[in-house]
Short mmCIF file of C-alpha atoms in Angstrom, two decimals:
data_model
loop_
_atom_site.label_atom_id
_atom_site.label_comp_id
_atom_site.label_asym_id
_atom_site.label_seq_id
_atom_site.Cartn_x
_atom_site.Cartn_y
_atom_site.Cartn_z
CA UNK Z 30 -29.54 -13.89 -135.75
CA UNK Z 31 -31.24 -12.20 -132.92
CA UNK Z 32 -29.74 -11.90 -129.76
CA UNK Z 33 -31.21 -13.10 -127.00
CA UNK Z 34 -31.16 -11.49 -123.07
CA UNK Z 35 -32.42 -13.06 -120.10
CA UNK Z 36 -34.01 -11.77 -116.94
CA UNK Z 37 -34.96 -12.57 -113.73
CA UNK Z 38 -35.33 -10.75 -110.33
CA UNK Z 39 -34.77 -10.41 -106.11
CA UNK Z 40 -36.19 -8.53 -103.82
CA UNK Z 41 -40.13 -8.18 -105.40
CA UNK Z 42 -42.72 -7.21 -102.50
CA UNK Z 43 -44.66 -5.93 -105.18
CA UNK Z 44 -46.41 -2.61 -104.32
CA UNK Z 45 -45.41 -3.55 -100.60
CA UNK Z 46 -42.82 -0.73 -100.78
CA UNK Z 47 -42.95 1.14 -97.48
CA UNK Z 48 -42.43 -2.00 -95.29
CA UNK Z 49 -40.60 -4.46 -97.70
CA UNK Z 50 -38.70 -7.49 -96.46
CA UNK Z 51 -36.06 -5.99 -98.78
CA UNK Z 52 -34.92 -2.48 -99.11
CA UNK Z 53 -33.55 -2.72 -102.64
CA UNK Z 54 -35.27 -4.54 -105.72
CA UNK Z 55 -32.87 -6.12 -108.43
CA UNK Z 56 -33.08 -7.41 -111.64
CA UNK Z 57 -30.07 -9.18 -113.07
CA UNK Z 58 -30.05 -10.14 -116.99
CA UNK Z 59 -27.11 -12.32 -118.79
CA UNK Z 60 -26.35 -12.56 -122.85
CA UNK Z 61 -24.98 -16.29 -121.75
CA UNK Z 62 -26.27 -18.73 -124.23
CA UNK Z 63 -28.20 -21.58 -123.26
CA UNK Z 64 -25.70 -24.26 -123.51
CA UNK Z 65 -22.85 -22.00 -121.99
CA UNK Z 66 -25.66 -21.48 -118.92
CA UNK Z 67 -26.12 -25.00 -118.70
CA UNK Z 68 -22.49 -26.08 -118.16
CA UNK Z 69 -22.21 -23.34 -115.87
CA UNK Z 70 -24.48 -24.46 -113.92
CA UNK Z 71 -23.89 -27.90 -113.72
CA UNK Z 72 -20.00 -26.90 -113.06
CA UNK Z 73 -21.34 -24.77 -110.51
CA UNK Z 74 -23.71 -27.36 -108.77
CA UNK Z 75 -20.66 -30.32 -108.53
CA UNK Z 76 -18.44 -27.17 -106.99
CA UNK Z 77 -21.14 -27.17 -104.19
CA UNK Z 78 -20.84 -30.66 -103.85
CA UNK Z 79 -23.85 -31.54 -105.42
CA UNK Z 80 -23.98 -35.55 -106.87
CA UNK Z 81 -24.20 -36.09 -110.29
CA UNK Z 82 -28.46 -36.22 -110.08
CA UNK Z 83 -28.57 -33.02 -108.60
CA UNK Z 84 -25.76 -31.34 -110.99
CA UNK Z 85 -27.73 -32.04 -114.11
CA UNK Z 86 -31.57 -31.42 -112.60
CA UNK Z 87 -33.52 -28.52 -113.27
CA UNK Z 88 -34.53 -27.94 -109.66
CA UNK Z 89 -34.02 -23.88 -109.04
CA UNK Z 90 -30.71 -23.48 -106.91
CA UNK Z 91 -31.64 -19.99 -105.07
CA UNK Z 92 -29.25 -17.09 -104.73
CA UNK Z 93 -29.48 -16.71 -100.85
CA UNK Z 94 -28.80 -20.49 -100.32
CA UNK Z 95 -25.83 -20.58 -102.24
CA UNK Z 96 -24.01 -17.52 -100.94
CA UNK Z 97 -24.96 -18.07 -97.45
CA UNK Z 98 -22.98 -21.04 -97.36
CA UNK Z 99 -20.57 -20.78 -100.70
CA UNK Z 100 -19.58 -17.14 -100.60
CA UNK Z 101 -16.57 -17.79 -102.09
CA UNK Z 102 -18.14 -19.94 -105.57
CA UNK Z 103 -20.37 -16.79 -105.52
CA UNK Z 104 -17.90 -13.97 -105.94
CA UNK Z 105 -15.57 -16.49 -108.55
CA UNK Z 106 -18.65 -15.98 -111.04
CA UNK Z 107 -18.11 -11.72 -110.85
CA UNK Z 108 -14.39 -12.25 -111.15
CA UNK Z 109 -12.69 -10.16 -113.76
CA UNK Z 110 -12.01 -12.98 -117.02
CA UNK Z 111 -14.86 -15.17 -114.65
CA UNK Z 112 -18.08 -16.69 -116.47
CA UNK Z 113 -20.33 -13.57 -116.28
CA UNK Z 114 -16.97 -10.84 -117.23
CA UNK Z 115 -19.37 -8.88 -120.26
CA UNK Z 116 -21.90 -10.69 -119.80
CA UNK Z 117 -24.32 -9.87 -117.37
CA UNK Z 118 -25.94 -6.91 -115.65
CA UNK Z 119 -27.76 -5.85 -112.68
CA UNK Z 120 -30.29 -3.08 -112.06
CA UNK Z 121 -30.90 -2.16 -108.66
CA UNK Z 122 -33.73 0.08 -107.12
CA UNK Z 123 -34.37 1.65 -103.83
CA UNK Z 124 -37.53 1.20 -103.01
CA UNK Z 125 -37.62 4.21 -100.82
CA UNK Z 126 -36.64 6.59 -103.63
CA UNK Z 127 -38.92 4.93 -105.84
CA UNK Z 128 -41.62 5.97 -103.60
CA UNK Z 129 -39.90 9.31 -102.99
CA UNK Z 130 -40.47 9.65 -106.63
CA UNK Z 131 -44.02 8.62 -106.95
CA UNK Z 132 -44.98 11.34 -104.73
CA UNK Z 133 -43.61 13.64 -106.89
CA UNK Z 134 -45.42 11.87 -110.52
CA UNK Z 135 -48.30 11.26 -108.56
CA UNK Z 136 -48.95 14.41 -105.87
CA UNK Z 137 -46.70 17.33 -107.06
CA UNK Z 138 -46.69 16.49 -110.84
CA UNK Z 139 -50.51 16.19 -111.64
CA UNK Z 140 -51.21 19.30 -109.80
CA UNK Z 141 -48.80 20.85 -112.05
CA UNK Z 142 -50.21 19.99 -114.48
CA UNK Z 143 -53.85 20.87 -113.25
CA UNK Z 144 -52.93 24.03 -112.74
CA UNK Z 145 -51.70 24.40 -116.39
CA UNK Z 146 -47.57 24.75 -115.28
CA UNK Z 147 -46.41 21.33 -115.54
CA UNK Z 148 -42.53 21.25 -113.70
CA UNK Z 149 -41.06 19.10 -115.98
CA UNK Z 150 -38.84 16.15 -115.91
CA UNK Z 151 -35.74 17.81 -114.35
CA UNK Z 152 -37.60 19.24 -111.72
CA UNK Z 153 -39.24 15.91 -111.00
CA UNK Z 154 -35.79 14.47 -110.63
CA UNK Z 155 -35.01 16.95 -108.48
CA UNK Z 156 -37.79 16.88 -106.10
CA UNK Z 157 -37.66 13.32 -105.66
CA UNK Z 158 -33.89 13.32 -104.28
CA UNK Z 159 -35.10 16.51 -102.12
CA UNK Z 160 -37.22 13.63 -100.51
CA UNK Z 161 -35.04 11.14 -100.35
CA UNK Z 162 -32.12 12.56 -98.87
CA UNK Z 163 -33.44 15.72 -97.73
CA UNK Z 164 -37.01 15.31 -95.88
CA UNK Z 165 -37.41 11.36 -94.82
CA UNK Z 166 -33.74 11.45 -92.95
CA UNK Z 167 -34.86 14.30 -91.00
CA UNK Z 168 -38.18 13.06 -89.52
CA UNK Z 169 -38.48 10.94 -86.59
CA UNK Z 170 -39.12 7.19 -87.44
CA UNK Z 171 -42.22 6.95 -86.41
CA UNK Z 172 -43.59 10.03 -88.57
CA UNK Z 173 -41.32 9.02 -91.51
CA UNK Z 174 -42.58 5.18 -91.27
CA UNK Z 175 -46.34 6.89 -91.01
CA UNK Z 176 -46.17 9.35 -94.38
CA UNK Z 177 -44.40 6.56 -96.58
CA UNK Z 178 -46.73 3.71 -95.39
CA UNK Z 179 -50.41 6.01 -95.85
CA UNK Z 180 -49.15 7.15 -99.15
CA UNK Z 181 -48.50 3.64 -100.02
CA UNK Z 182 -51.65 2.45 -98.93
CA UNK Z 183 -53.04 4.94 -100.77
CA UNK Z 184 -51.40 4.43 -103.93
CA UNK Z 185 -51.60 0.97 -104.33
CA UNK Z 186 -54.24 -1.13 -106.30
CA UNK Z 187 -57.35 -1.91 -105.30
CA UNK Z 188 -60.98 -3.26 -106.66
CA UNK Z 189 -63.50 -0.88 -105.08
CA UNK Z 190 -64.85 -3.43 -102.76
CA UNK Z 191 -61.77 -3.91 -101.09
CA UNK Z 192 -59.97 -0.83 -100.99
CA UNK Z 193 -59.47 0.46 -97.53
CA UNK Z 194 -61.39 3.68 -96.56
CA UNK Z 195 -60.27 7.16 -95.67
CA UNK Z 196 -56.72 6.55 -97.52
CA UNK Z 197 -56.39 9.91 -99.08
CA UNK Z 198 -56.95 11.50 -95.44
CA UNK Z 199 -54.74 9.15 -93.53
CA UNK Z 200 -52.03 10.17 -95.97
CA UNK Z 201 -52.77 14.30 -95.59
CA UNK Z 202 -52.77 13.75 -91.58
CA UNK Z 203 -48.70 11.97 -91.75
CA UNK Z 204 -48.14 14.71 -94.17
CA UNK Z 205 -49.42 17.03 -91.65
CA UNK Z 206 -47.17 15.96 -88.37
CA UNK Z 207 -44.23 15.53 -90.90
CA UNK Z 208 -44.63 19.50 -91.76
CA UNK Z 209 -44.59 19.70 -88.09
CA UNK Z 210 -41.63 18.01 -87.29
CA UNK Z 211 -39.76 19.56 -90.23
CA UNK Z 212 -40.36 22.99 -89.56
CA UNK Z 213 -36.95 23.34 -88.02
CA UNK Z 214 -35.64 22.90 -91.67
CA UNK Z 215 -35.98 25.39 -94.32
CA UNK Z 216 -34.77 22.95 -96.89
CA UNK Z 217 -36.79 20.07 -96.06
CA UNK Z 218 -39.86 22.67 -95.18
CA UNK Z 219 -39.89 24.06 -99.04
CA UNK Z 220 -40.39 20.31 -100.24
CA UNK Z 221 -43.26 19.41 -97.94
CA UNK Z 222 -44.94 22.62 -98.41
CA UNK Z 223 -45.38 21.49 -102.36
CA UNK Z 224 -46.57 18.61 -101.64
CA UNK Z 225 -49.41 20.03 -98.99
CA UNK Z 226 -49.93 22.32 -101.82
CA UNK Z 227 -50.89 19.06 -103.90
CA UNK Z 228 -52.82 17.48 -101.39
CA UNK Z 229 -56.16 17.82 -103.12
CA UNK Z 230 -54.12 14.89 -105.80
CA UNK Z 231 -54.74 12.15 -103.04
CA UNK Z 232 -58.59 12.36 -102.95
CA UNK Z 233 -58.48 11.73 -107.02
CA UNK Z 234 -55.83 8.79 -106.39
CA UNK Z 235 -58.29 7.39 -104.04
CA UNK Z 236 -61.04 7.52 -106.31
CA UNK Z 237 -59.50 5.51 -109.14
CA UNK Z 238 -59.75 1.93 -109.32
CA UNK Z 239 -58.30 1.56 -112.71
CA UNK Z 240 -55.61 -0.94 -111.59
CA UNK Z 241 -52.62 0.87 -113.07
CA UNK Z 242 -50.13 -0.37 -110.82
CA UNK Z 243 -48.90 2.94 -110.10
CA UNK Z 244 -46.25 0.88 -107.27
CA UNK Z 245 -44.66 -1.70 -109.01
CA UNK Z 246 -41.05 -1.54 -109.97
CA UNK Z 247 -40.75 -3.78 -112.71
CA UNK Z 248 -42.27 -1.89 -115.68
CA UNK Z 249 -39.86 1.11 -115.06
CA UNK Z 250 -37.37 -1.55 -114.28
CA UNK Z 251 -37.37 -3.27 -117.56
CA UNK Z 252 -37.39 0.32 -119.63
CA UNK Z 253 -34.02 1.14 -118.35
CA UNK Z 254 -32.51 -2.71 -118.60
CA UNK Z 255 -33.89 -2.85 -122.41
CA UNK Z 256 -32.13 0.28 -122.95
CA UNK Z 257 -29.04 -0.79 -121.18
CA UNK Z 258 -28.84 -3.89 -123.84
CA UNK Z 259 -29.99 -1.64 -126.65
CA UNK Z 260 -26.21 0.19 -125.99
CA UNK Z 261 -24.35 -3.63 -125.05
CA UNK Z 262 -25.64 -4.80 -128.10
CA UNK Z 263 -24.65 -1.55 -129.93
CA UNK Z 264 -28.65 -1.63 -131.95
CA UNK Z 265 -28.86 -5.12 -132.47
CA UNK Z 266 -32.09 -7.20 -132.34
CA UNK Z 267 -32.68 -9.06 -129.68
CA UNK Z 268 -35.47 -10.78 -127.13
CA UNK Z 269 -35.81 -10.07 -123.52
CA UNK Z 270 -36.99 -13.60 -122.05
CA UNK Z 271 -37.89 -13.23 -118.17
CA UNK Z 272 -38.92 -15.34 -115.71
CA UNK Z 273 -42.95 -15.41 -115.15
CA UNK Z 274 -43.87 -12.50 -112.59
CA UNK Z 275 -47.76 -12.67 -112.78
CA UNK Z 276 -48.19 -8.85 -112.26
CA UNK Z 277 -46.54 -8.32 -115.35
CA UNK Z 278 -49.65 -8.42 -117.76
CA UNK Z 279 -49.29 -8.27 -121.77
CA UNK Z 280 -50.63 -4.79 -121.85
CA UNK Z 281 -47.54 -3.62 -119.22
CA UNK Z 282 -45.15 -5.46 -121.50
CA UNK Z 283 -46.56 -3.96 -124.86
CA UNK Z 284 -45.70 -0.90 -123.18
CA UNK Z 285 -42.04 -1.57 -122.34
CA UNK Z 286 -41.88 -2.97 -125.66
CA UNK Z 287 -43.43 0.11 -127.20
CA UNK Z 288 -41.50 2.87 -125.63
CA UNK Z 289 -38.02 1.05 -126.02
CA UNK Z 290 -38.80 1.13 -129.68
CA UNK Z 291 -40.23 4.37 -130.38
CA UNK Z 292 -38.05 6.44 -127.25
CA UNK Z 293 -35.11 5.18 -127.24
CA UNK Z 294 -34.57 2.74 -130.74
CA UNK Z 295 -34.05 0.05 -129.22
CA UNK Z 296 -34.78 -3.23 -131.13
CA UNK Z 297 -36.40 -4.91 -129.17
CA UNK Z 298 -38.30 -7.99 -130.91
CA UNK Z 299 -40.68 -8.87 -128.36
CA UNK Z 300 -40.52 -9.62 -124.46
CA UNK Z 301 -41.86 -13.44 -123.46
CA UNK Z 302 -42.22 -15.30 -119.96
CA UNK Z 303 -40.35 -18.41 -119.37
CA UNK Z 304 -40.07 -20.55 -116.43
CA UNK Z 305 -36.86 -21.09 -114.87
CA UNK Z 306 -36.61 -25.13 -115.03
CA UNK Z 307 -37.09 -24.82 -118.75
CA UNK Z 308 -33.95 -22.20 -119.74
CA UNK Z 309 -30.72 -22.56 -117.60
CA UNK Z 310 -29.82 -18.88 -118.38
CA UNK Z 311 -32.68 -18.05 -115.98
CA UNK Z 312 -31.23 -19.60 -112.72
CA UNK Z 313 -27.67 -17.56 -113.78
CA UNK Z 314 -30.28 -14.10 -114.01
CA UNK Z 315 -31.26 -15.06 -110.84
CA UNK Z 316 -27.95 -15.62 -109.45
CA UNK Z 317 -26.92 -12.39 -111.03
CA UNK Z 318 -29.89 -10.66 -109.35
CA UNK Z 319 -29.93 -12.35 -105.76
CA UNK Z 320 -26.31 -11.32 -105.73
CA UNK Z 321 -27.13 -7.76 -106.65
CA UNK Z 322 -29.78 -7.67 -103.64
CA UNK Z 323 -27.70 -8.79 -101.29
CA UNK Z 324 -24.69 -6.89 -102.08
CA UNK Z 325 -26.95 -3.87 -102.03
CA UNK Z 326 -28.69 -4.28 -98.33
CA UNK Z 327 -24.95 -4.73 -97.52
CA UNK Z 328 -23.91 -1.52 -98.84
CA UNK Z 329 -27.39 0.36 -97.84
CA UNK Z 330 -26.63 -0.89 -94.54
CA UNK Z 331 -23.21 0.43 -94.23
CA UNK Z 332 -21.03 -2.57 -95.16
CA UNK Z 333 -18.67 -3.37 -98.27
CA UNK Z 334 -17.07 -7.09 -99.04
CA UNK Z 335 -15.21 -8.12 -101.48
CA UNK Z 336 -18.64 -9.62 -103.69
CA UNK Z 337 -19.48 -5.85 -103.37
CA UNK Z 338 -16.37 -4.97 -104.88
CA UNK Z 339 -16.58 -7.58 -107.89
CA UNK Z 340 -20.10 -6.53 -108.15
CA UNK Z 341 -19.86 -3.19 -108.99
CA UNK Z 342 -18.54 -3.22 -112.73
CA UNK Z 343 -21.87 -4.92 -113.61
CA UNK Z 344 -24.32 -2.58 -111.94
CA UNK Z 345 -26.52 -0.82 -114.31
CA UNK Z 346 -25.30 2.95 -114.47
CA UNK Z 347 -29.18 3.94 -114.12
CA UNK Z 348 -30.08 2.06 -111.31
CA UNK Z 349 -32.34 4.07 -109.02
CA UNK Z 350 -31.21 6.06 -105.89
CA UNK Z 351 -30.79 8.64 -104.77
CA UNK Z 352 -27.32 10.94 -105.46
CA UNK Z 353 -26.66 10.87 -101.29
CA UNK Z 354 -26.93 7.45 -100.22
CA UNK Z 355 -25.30 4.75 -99.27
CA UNK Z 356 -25.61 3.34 -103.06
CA UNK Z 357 -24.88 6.44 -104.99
CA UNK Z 358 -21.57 6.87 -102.88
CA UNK Z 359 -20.64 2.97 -103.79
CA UNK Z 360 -21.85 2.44 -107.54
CA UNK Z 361 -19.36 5.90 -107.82
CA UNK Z 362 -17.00 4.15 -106.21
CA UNK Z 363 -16.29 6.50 -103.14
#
C-alpha cells in the first residue's frame, strides 16, 4: 500500500520576500490517516467548545485563531505520546536567507559560471550565510531594507508589459551605498565586492520574462520535505497530497517530482492538489504549519514558550537559515 503524506503551508507572500507580513515561511506535513485526522479534529473542535454542527463541519478552523485564544489545546497536540508524536513535520524558511541565497544563484553564481569558474555548491552555501549574518546586520536599515527590496523587485516575475523599469539599476545603486556603508568591515566588504563584481547579472535578470519564479519558496520547499519522508518512510512509496497553492503549476511539480526520484531515490508516486474541506489531514498540516510560523517569529524575534519547546522535535533538520540566527541557535537547541 502506498503511503500517503499531507501538506499544507503559513506564512506564503509569494515572491513578496523583502517586505513580507511574515518573516518565516512554513510548511507542515502529517502521515495521520484520514479517519485518525478526522476524529482529531472533531475531538479538537468540541475541546474549543464548538457544538456538535460545528465539530463535524468541514469549515477550515485556522491556526492563528485557535492558538490565539486556545494556546494550551495547541501545544497538547506537540506533546510527547500526543496525536502528532511521529507523525508530523515542519519545514521552516527564512525568507531573508532565502533571498540572501538567491543573490548568490542568481548574481555571484551565473557570473561564475560566465566566466568559465563556476564556485560550486559549498561555496554558494557559504556566501549566502556571509550575507545573512555577515553583511545585512551590519548596514543601516534603511540601506539594508533598500538592497533586499530592489533585488526583489528585480527578481521577481513579470510579463513584459508590466514589469517595472530601470530594476537592474535600482538594484546596482542600493548595492552601491551598501559598499559604502560597509567599508568599515573587511569581512562584510569581501562579500559585497563579489557581488559588484557580478553586477552586469542584473541587466540579464531584467531582460528575462520567462516566468521562472526565481522567488518562490515552495518548489525548494517541497524538495527537502519529500526527502525528509523519503528517510521517515525508510524508501517506501508514497503520495504527497497538498493543499491547492495556484503558483504551484504542473510543470514546477514534475520537477519536484523528478529530482526527488532521480537525486535523491525517493519514491515518490506523484504529487496532487486537494482542497482542505475535502481531506481532514489537511486542516491538521495546517495546524502543524501555522504552529511552526508562529513559533518561529517568536523565536526570530527573541522569545521561547513552551509550544516552542514542544515544537522543536518536529522541525525539519534542513529547514533554511542561516547558522547565526535566532533559528539556528534554537532548532540546535542552545
Amino acid at each position: 500500500m502506498i503511503a500517503q503524506v499531507v501538506g499544507d503551508e503559513s506564512g506564503s507572500d509569494g515572491e513578496n520576500l523583502s517586505r513580507p507580513t511574515h518573516r518565516v515561511f512554513s510548511y507542515g506535513t502529517t502521515n495521520l490517516d484520514e479517519s485518525t485526522a478526522r476524529d482529531l479534529v472533531v475531538a479538537t473542535r468540541r475541546e474549543i467548545g464548538s457544538t456538535e454542527d460545528e465539530a463535524l463541519s468541514g469549515a477550515e478552523l485556522k491556526l492563528p485563531r485557535l492558538i490565539k485564544k486556545h494556546r494550551p489545546i495547541v501545544e497538547a497536540l506537540f506533546e510527547a505520546g500526543g496525536p502528532l508524536d511521529g507523525k508530523a513535520s515542519v519545514y521552516l524558511a527564512d525568507k531573508e536567507k532565502f533571498l540572501a541565497g538567491k543573490m548568490v544563484s542568481l548574481l555571484i553564481e551565473e557570473d561564475s559560471y560566465a566566466s568559465r569558474r563556476p564556485i560550486g555548491v559549498q561555496y554558494e552555501a557559504f556566501y549566502a550565510n556571509e550575507i545573512a549574518d555577515h553583511v545585512l546586520p551590519i548596514l543601516g536599515e534603511a540601506i539594508r531594507a533598500k538592497l533586499l527590496e530592489s533585488f526583489n523587485r528585480l527578481c521577481r516575475s513579470y510579463k513584459e508589459a508590466h514589469a517595472p523599469k530601470n530594476r537592474a539599476q535600482d538594484f546596482i545603486n542600493a548595492l552601491r551605498l551598501a559598499i559604502l556603508n560597509a567599508s568599515h568591515d573587511r569581512r562584510a566588504s569581501s562579500m559585497l565586492d563579489l557581488l559588484w563584481k557580478a553586477r552586469s547579472e542584473a541587466y540579464l535578470i531584467e531582460k528575462d520574462f520567462s516566468q521562472t519564479l526565481d522567488l518562490e519558496p515552495m518548489l525548494p520547499t517541497l524538495l527537502v520535505v519529500t526527502t525528509t519522508w523519503h528517510e521517515r518512510l525508510r524508501g517506501s512509496e508514497f503520495e504527497l497530497l497538498m493543499d491547492e497553492y495556484r503558483q504551484m503549476t504542473d510543470q514546477m511539480l514534475e520537477i519536484v517530482q523528478l529530482n526527488a526520484e532521480y537525486l535523491w531515490g525517493a519514491q515518490l508516486k506523484r504529487i496532487v492538489q486537494v482542497e482542505s474541506k475535502d481531506d481532514p489531514r489537511v486542516q491538521i498540516a495546517d495546524w502543524i504549519a501555522g504552529a511552526g510560523r508562529v513559533v518561529a517569529s517568536e523565536v526570530v524575534s527573541g522569545k521561547r514558550s513552551r509550544l516552542s519547546g514542544l515544537l522543536l522535535p518536529f522541525v525539519d533538520s534542513g529547514s533554511m537559515r542561516s547558522p547565526e540566527s535566532a533559528l539556528d541557535r534554537w532548532i540546535a537547541g542552545i
